[in-house]
Coordinates of C-alpha atoms and ligand atoms in Angstrom, one line a residue:
M228 CA 327.7 110.5 187.3
A229 CA 330.4 109.1 184.9
R230 CA 329.1 111.5 182.0
Y231 CA 329.9 114.5 183.7
S232 CA 333.3 113.4 185.2
R233 CA 334.3 112.2 181.8
R234 CA 333.5 115.7 180.5
C235 CA 335.4 117.4 183.3
D236 CA 338.4 115.2 182.6
N237 CA 338.5 115.9 178.9
L238 CA 338.3 119.6 179.9
R239 CA 341.1 119.2 182.4
K240 CA 343.4 118.0 179.5
R241 CA 342.6 120.9 177.6
I242 CA 343.3 123.3 180.5
A243 CA 346.6 121.7 180.9
K244 CA 347.6 122.8 177.5
T245 CA 347.1 126.6 178.4
E246 CA 348.9 128.7 180.9
A247 CA 346.1 128.2 183.6
N248 CA 345.7 125.4 186.0
S249 CA 342.1 125.9 186.8
L250 CA 339.1 127.2 185.0
L251 CA 336.2 129.3 186.1
V252 CA 333.3 128.2 184.0
T253 CA 330.9 131.2 183.9
N254 CA 328.8 130.3 180.8
S255 CA 325.6 128.8 182.1
V256 CA 325.4 126.3 179.3
N257 CA 328.9 125.1 179.7
V258 CA 328.1 124.6 183.4
T259 CA 325.3 122.5 182.4
Y260 CA 327.2 120.3 180.1
L261 CA 329.9 119.8 182.6
T262 CA 327.7 119.1 185.8
G263 CA 324.1 118.3 184.7
F264 CA 323.0 121.4 186.8
T265 CA 320.4 123.3 184.9
G266 CA 320.0 126.4 187.1
D267 CA 321.5 129.7 186.5
D268 CA 323.7 132.2 188.1
S269 CA 326.3 129.6 189.1
Y270 CA 330.0 129.1 188.4
L271 CA 331.9 125.8 188.2
L272 CA 335.7 126.3 189.4
L273 CA 337.4 123.1 187.8
M274 CA 340.9 122.3 189.1
E275 CA 343.5 119.7 188.7
D276 CA 341.9 117.0 190.7
S277 CA 338.6 118.7 192.2
A278 CA 335.9 120.8 191.2
V279 CA 333.4 123.1 193.1
L280 CA 330.2 124.6 191.9
I281 CA 329.5 128.1 193.4
S282 CA 325.7 128.8 193.6
D283 CA 323.2 130.1 195.9
R284 CA 320.4 129.0 198.3
R285 CA 317.6 129.1 195.7
Y286 CA 319.3 125.9 194.0
T287 CA 320.0 123.8 197.1
I288 CA 317.4 121.1 196.3
Q289 CA 317.8 121.1 192.6
L290 CA 321.5 120.8 193.1
R291 CA 321.0 117.7 195.3
E292 CA 319.0 116.1 192.7
E293 CA 320.8 117.1 189.5
C294 CA 324.4 116.8 190.6
P295 CA 324.5 115.0 194.1
E296 CA 328.2 114.0 193.7
L297 CA 329.5 117.6 193.2
D298 CA 331.2 119.6 196.0
L299 CA 329.2 122.8 196.3
Y300 CA 329.9 126.3 197.8
I301 CA 326.4 127.6 198.5
R302 CA 326.6 131.4 199.2
A303 CA 324.3 133.1 201.5
P304 CA 321.6 135.8 200.6
G305 CA 323.0 139.3 200.8
T306 CA 326.5 138.2 199.8
T307 CA 328.0 139.0 196.3
M308 CA 328.8 136.6 193.6
H309 CA 332.2 138.0 193.0
E310 CA 333.3 138.2 196.6
E311 CA 332.3 134.6 197.4
T312 CA 334.0 133.6 194.4
A313 CA 337.1 135.4 195.5
K314 CA 336.8 133.6 198.8
V315 CA 336.7 130.3 197.0
L316 CA 339.7 131.2 194.7
R317 CA 341.6 131.9 198.1
K318 CA 340.7 128.9 199.8
C319 CA 341.6 126.8 196.9
Q320 CA 344.9 128.8 196.6
I321 CA 344.3 129.4 192.9
R322 CA 346.9 131.6 191.2
Q323 CA 346.5 131.1 187.2
L324 CA 342.8 131.2 186.8
G325 CA 341.4 130.5 183.3
V326 CA 338.4 132.5 182.7
E327 CA 336.0 132.1 179.5
A328 CA 336.4 135.4 177.8
N329 CA 333.5 135.0 175.5
S330 CA 331.2 134.7 178.8
M331 CA 332.7 136.7 181.5
S332 CA 331.5 140.3 181.7
L333 CA 334.1 143.3 181.8
G334 CA 332.0 144.3 184.9
L335 CA 332.7 140.6 186.6
R336 CA 336.3 140.8 185.6
S337 CA 337.3 143.9 187.3
K338 CA 335.2 143.3 190.6
L339 CA 336.7 139.9 190.6
S340 CA 340.5 141.2 190.2
L341 CA 339.6 143.6 193.0
A342 CA 338.4 140.9 195.3
A343 CA 341.1 138.5 194.4
P344 CA 344.3 140.7 193.8
K345 CA 346.7 137.8 193.7
V346 CA 345.0 135.9 191.1
D347 CA 346.1 136.1 187.4
F348 CA 343.4 135.8 184.9
I349 CA 344.2 134.0 181.7
E350 CA 341.7 134.5 179.0
T351 CA 340.6 131.1 177.4
Y352 CA 338.4 130.8 174.2
G353 CA 335.9 127.9 173.5
L354 CA 337.6 125.3 175.7
V355 CA 334.1 123.8 176.7
E356 CA 332.5 124.5 173.3
E357 CA 335.2 122.6 171.7
L358 CA 334.2 119.5 173.6
R359 CA 330.6 120.2 173.1
I360 CA 331.1 120.0 169.3
L361 CA 331.1 116.0 169.5
K362 CA 328.1 114.6 170.7
D363 CA 328.2 111.4 172.8
Q364 CA 325.7 108.6 172.2
G365 CA 323.1 110.1 175.1
E366 CA 323.3 113.7 173.4
I367 CA 322.6 112.1 169.9
A368 CA 319.6 110.0 171.2
R369 CA 318.2 113.2 172.7
I370 CA 318.9 115.3 169.4
R371 CA 317.3 112.3 167.6
S372 CA 314.3 112.5 169.7
A373 CA 313.9 116.3 169.2
C374 CA 314.2 116.0 165.6
R375 CA 311.4 113.2 165.6
Q376 CA 309.2 115.6 167.9
A377 CA 309.6 118.5 165.7
S378 CA 308.9 116.6 162.5
R379 CA 305.7 114.7 164.0
A380 CA 304.4 118.0 165.3
F381 CA 304.7 119.7 161.8
D382 CA 303.1 116.7 160.0
V383 CA 300.0 117.3 162.4
V384 CA 300.1 121.0 161.9
R385 CA 300.4 120.7 158.2
S386 CA 297.1 118.5 158.3
L387 CA 295.3 121.0 160.3
L388 CA 296.2 124.1 158.5
T389 CA 293.5 126.3 156.8
P390 CA 294.1 129.4 154.7
A391 CA 292.4 131.6 157.4
M392 CA 295.0 130.9 160.1
T393 CA 297.4 133.3 161.1
E394 CA 301.1 133.2 161.6
K395 CA 300.8 133.2 165.3
Q396 CA 298.2 130.6 165.3
I397 CA 300.6 128.1 163.4
A398 CA 303.2 128.9 165.9
A399 CA 301.0 128.4 168.9
E400 CA 299.9 124.9 167.2
L401 CA 303.5 123.9 166.5
E402 CA 304.4 124.2 170.2
Y403 CA 301.3 122.6 171.5
R404 CA 301.8 119.6 169.1
A405 CA 305.4 119.2 170.0
R406 CA 304.8 119.2 173.6
L407 CA 302.0 116.5 172.9
F408 CA 304.7 114.5 171.2
G409 CA 306.9 114.6 174.5
A410 CA 308.9 117.9 173.7
S411 CA 309.7 120.2 176.7
G412 CA 309.0 123.1 174.3
L413 CA 310.0 124.4 171.1
S414 CA 313.7 125.2 170.6
F415 CA 313.4 128.8 169.8
P416 CA 310.6 131.1 169.0
P417 CA 309.4 129.7 165.6
I418 CA 309.5 131.7 162.5
V419 CA 306.0 131.7 160.5
A420 CA 306.4 134.0 157.6
V421 CA 304.0 134.7 154.9
G422 CA 305.0 135.7 151.5
P423 CA 307.2 138.8 151.4
R424 CA 308.0 138.3 155.1
A425 CA 309.8 135.2 154.4
A426 CA 312.6 137.5 153.0
L427 CA 313.3 138.2 156.8
P428 CA 315.5 135.5 158.0
H429 CA 314.4 136.0 161.6
A430 CA 310.5 137.1 161.1
T431 CA 308.4 137.1 164.2
P432 CA 304.8 135.6 163.8
T433 CA 302.2 138.3 163.3
N434 CA 298.2 138.3 162.9
I435 CA 298.6 138.1 159.2
R436 CA 296.5 135.3 157.6
I437 CA 298.3 132.5 155.7
S438 CA 295.9 133.1 152.8
S439 CA 297.2 136.6 152.2
S440 CA 300.2 135.2 150.1
P441 CA 300.6 132.0 148.0
F442 CA 303.3 130.6 150.4
V443 CA 304.5 130.5 154.1
L444 CA 308.0 129.8 155.4
I445 CA 308.2 128.1 158.6
D446 CA 311.4 127.6 160.8
W447 CA 310.9 125.6 163.9
G448 CA 312.4 122.9 166.1
A449 CA 311.7 121.1 169.5
C450 CA 313.4 120.6 172.6
D451 CA 313.8 117.0 174.0
G452 CA 315.0 117.7 177.6
L453 CA 318.0 120.3 176.8
Y454 CA 318.6 119.2 173.2
R455 CA 317.5 120.9 170.3
S456 CA 316.3 120.3 166.6
D457 CA 315.9 122.9 163.9
L458 CA 313.9 122.7 160.5
T459 CA 312.6 124.9 157.8
R460 CA 310.0 124.3 155.2
V461 CA 308.0 126.3 152.7
L462 CA 304.2 125.4 152.5
V463 CA 302.2 126.4 149.3
T464 CA 299.0 128.1 150.4
G465 CA 297.6 129.5 147.1
K466 CA 298.1 129.2 143.4
L467 CA 301.9 127.9 143.1
P468 CA 303.9 130.9 141.7
P469 CA 306.3 129.7 138.9
K470 CA 309.1 131.8 140.5
L471 CA 308.5 129.9 143.7
R472 CA 308.8 126.4 141.9
R473 CA 312.1 127.6 140.3
I474 CA 313.9 129.0 143.4
H475 CA 312.6 125.9 145.4
R476 CA 314.2 123.6 143.1
I477 CA 317.6 125.3 143.2
V478 CA 317.6 125.7 147.1
L479 CA 316.6 121.9 147.4
E480 CA 319.3 120.9 145.0
A481 CA 321.7 123.0 147.0
Q482 CA 320.6 121.3 150.1
R483 CA 320.8 117.6 148.9
E484 CA 324.2 118.1 147.3
A485 CA 325.5 119.7 150.3
I486 CA 324.2 116.9 152.5
R487 CA 325.7 114.2 150.2
A488 CA 329.0 116.0 150.6
I489 CA 329.1 115.5 154.3
R490 CA 331.6 112.9 155.6
P491 CA 334.4 112.9 158.2
G492 CA 337.4 114.8 157.2
V493 CA 335.5 117.3 154.9
T494 CA 335.8 120.9 156.0
C495 CA 332.9 123.1 156.9
Q496 CA 333.9 125.4 154.2
A497 CA 333.9 122.7 151.5
V498 CA 330.2 121.7 152.5
D499 CA 329.2 125.4 152.4
Q500 CA 330.8 125.7 149.0
V501 CA 328.8 122.9 147.4
A502 CA 325.6 124.6 148.1
R503 CA 327.0 128.1 147.3
D504 CA 328.2 126.9 144.1
I505 CA 325.0 125.6 143.1
I506 CA 323.0 128.7 144.0
S507 CA 325.8 130.9 142.2
K508 CA 325.6 129.2 139.1
A509 CA 321.7 129.4 139.1
G510 CA 322.4 133.4 139.3
Y511 CA 321.3 133.8 143.0
G512 CA 324.8 133.9 144.9
K513 CA 324.0 137.4 146.2
Q514 CA 320.6 136.3 147.4
F515 CA 322.1 133.6 149.7
G516 CA 323.3 135.7 152.4
H517 CA 324.0 133.6 155.3
G518 CA 326.2 130.5 156.2
L519 CA 324.9 127.0 155.0
G520 CA 324.4 125.9 158.6
H521 CA 325.2 125.5 162.1
G522 CA 325.8 122.8 164.9
I523 CA 322.9 122.2 167.2
G524 CA 322.8 120.7 170.7
L525 CA 322.4 122.4 173.9
E526 CA 322.2 125.5 172.1
I527 CA 320.3 126.2 168.8
H528 CA 323.2 127.8 167.3
E529 CA 326.7 126.3 168.4
A530 CA 329.9 125.3 166.6
P531 CA 330.6 124.0 164.1
W532 CA 329.6 126.6 161.6
L533 CA 329.1 125.6 158.0
A534 CA 330.5 128.9 156.4
N535 CA 332.9 129.8 153.7
N536 CA 335.5 130.9 156.4
Q537 CA 335.6 127.7 158.4
Q538 CA 338.4 125.3 158.0
V539 CA 337.0 122.9 160.9
E540 CA 336.9 119.3 159.7
L541 CA 333.6 117.4 160.2
R542 CA 334.2 114.6 162.6
P543 CA 331.7 111.6 163.5
G544 CA 329.4 112.7 166.5
M545 CA 328.9 116.3 165.1
V546 CA 325.3 117.4 164.4
V547 CA 324.7 120.2 161.9
T548 CA 321.9 121.9 160.1
V549 CA 322.0 122.3 156.3
E550 CA 320.0 125.1 155.4
P551 CA 320.6 127.1 152.1
G552 CA 318.1 129.9 151.0
I553 CA 317.4 132.4 148.4
Y554 CA 315.6 135.8 149.4
F555 CA 314.2 138.6 147.5
P556 CA 313.2 141.6 149.6
G557 CA 309.4 142.4 148.7
W558 CA 308.9 138.8 147.3
G559 CA 309.8 136.5 150.1
G560 CA 312.3 133.7 150.4
V561 CA 312.9 129.9 150.4
R562 CA 314.9 128.2 152.9
I563 CA 315.0 124.4 153.3
E564 CA 316.5 123.1 156.5
D565 CA 317.3 119.6 158.0
D566 CA 319.5 118.4 160.7
I567 CA 322.4 115.9 159.9
L568 CA 324.6 113.7 162.0
V569 CA 328.2 113.1 160.8
T570 CA 328.6 109.4 161.1
R571 CA 331.9 107.3 160.5
S572 CA 331.1 106.5 156.8
G573 CA 329.2 109.8 155.8
Y574 CA 326.0 111.2 157.1
E575 CA 322.4 110.4 158.6
V576 CA 319.6 112.7 158.0
L577 CA 317.9 112.8 161.7
T578 CA 314.7 114.9 160.4
D579 CA 311.9 113.5 158.4
V580 CA 309.4 116.0 156.7
P581 CA 308.2 116.1 153.2
V582 CA 310.1 118.6 151.3
E583 CA 308.7 118.6 147.6
L584 CA 306.4 121.6 147.1
E585 CA 303.7 119.1 145.6
E586 CA 303.6 117.5 149.1
C587 CA 303.5 120.9 150.9
V588 CA 300.3 122.3 149.6
V589 CA 297.8 123.5 152.2
A590 CA 294.2 122.6 150.8
Ligands
ZN619 ZN1 316.1 127.1 161.5
ZN620 ZN1 319.1 126.8 161.8

């Protein structure tokens, strides 16, 4: 498969700039990105002109389907991963082994050094993640489709909502509708947070009815294949409180202006700053306690990070969320989130869900 060999070649160029001459990829998302294999508990050993996937017998059939061209080392039941990996390292005469320091556990590292005493372990950081930051056409098509599935599912759920529904029921409806539109599921357990619970950026749905407060915050996304979308809206479920209207207007302005600032060459920090300035000028800087957004792709949170310490420059092919928020403990919060593709000339908004409060009233 051309896509995977191209990714592996790009990674080889990056490995060549380190002291290592091979890389043991232990992060399973990175293994999937480089090979197409979607199983678990498997490592990819990438060398200068070859690669081998170390896996076990549970996956023999799946491996044949998902990555038929890859060289495999299938370990037998009763063997341990570190000992078998050490065997492969010996067989391939690996001396300078790059390892993914953010993924390899301390336990694996020490067991592997005991089993392969001649190998030098060289810590590397983000080699694959920095490739994943730029999406190719196939990946963009998947994310676009995940955005469409999430948008459509929400439209249907919004038209079905009644004040008697609970947070949990809404979460279940969202997943069901997303699947009917072709999603493989939701991209994370959705947040459906009524009133004061909306102040918790990661609230889990409960049996509270949405009528118990004048508004509900919903943060959800769909998965198309392995690629994810991520959105947030606030729905009005009672008499519109003036404070909600005021806060919502500020968050929406911050979001729109930040999105307008997106184009190649602008730093992630600068985009974050646009939203942060608007919210701070309105007097709520302290109530916006998180970064402006994050990359999406195989993972729901991945590089790049739109935050005030990130000097990374945006480039065409990056896909990020833009999600400013203002939160008050005991009252609730407003966050508005959409997914944006960085294009050569600027940006494209991939998500399409009404955002004005007037359009978000539950009858
Ligand atoms: Zn979200
Ligand atoms: Zn998000």
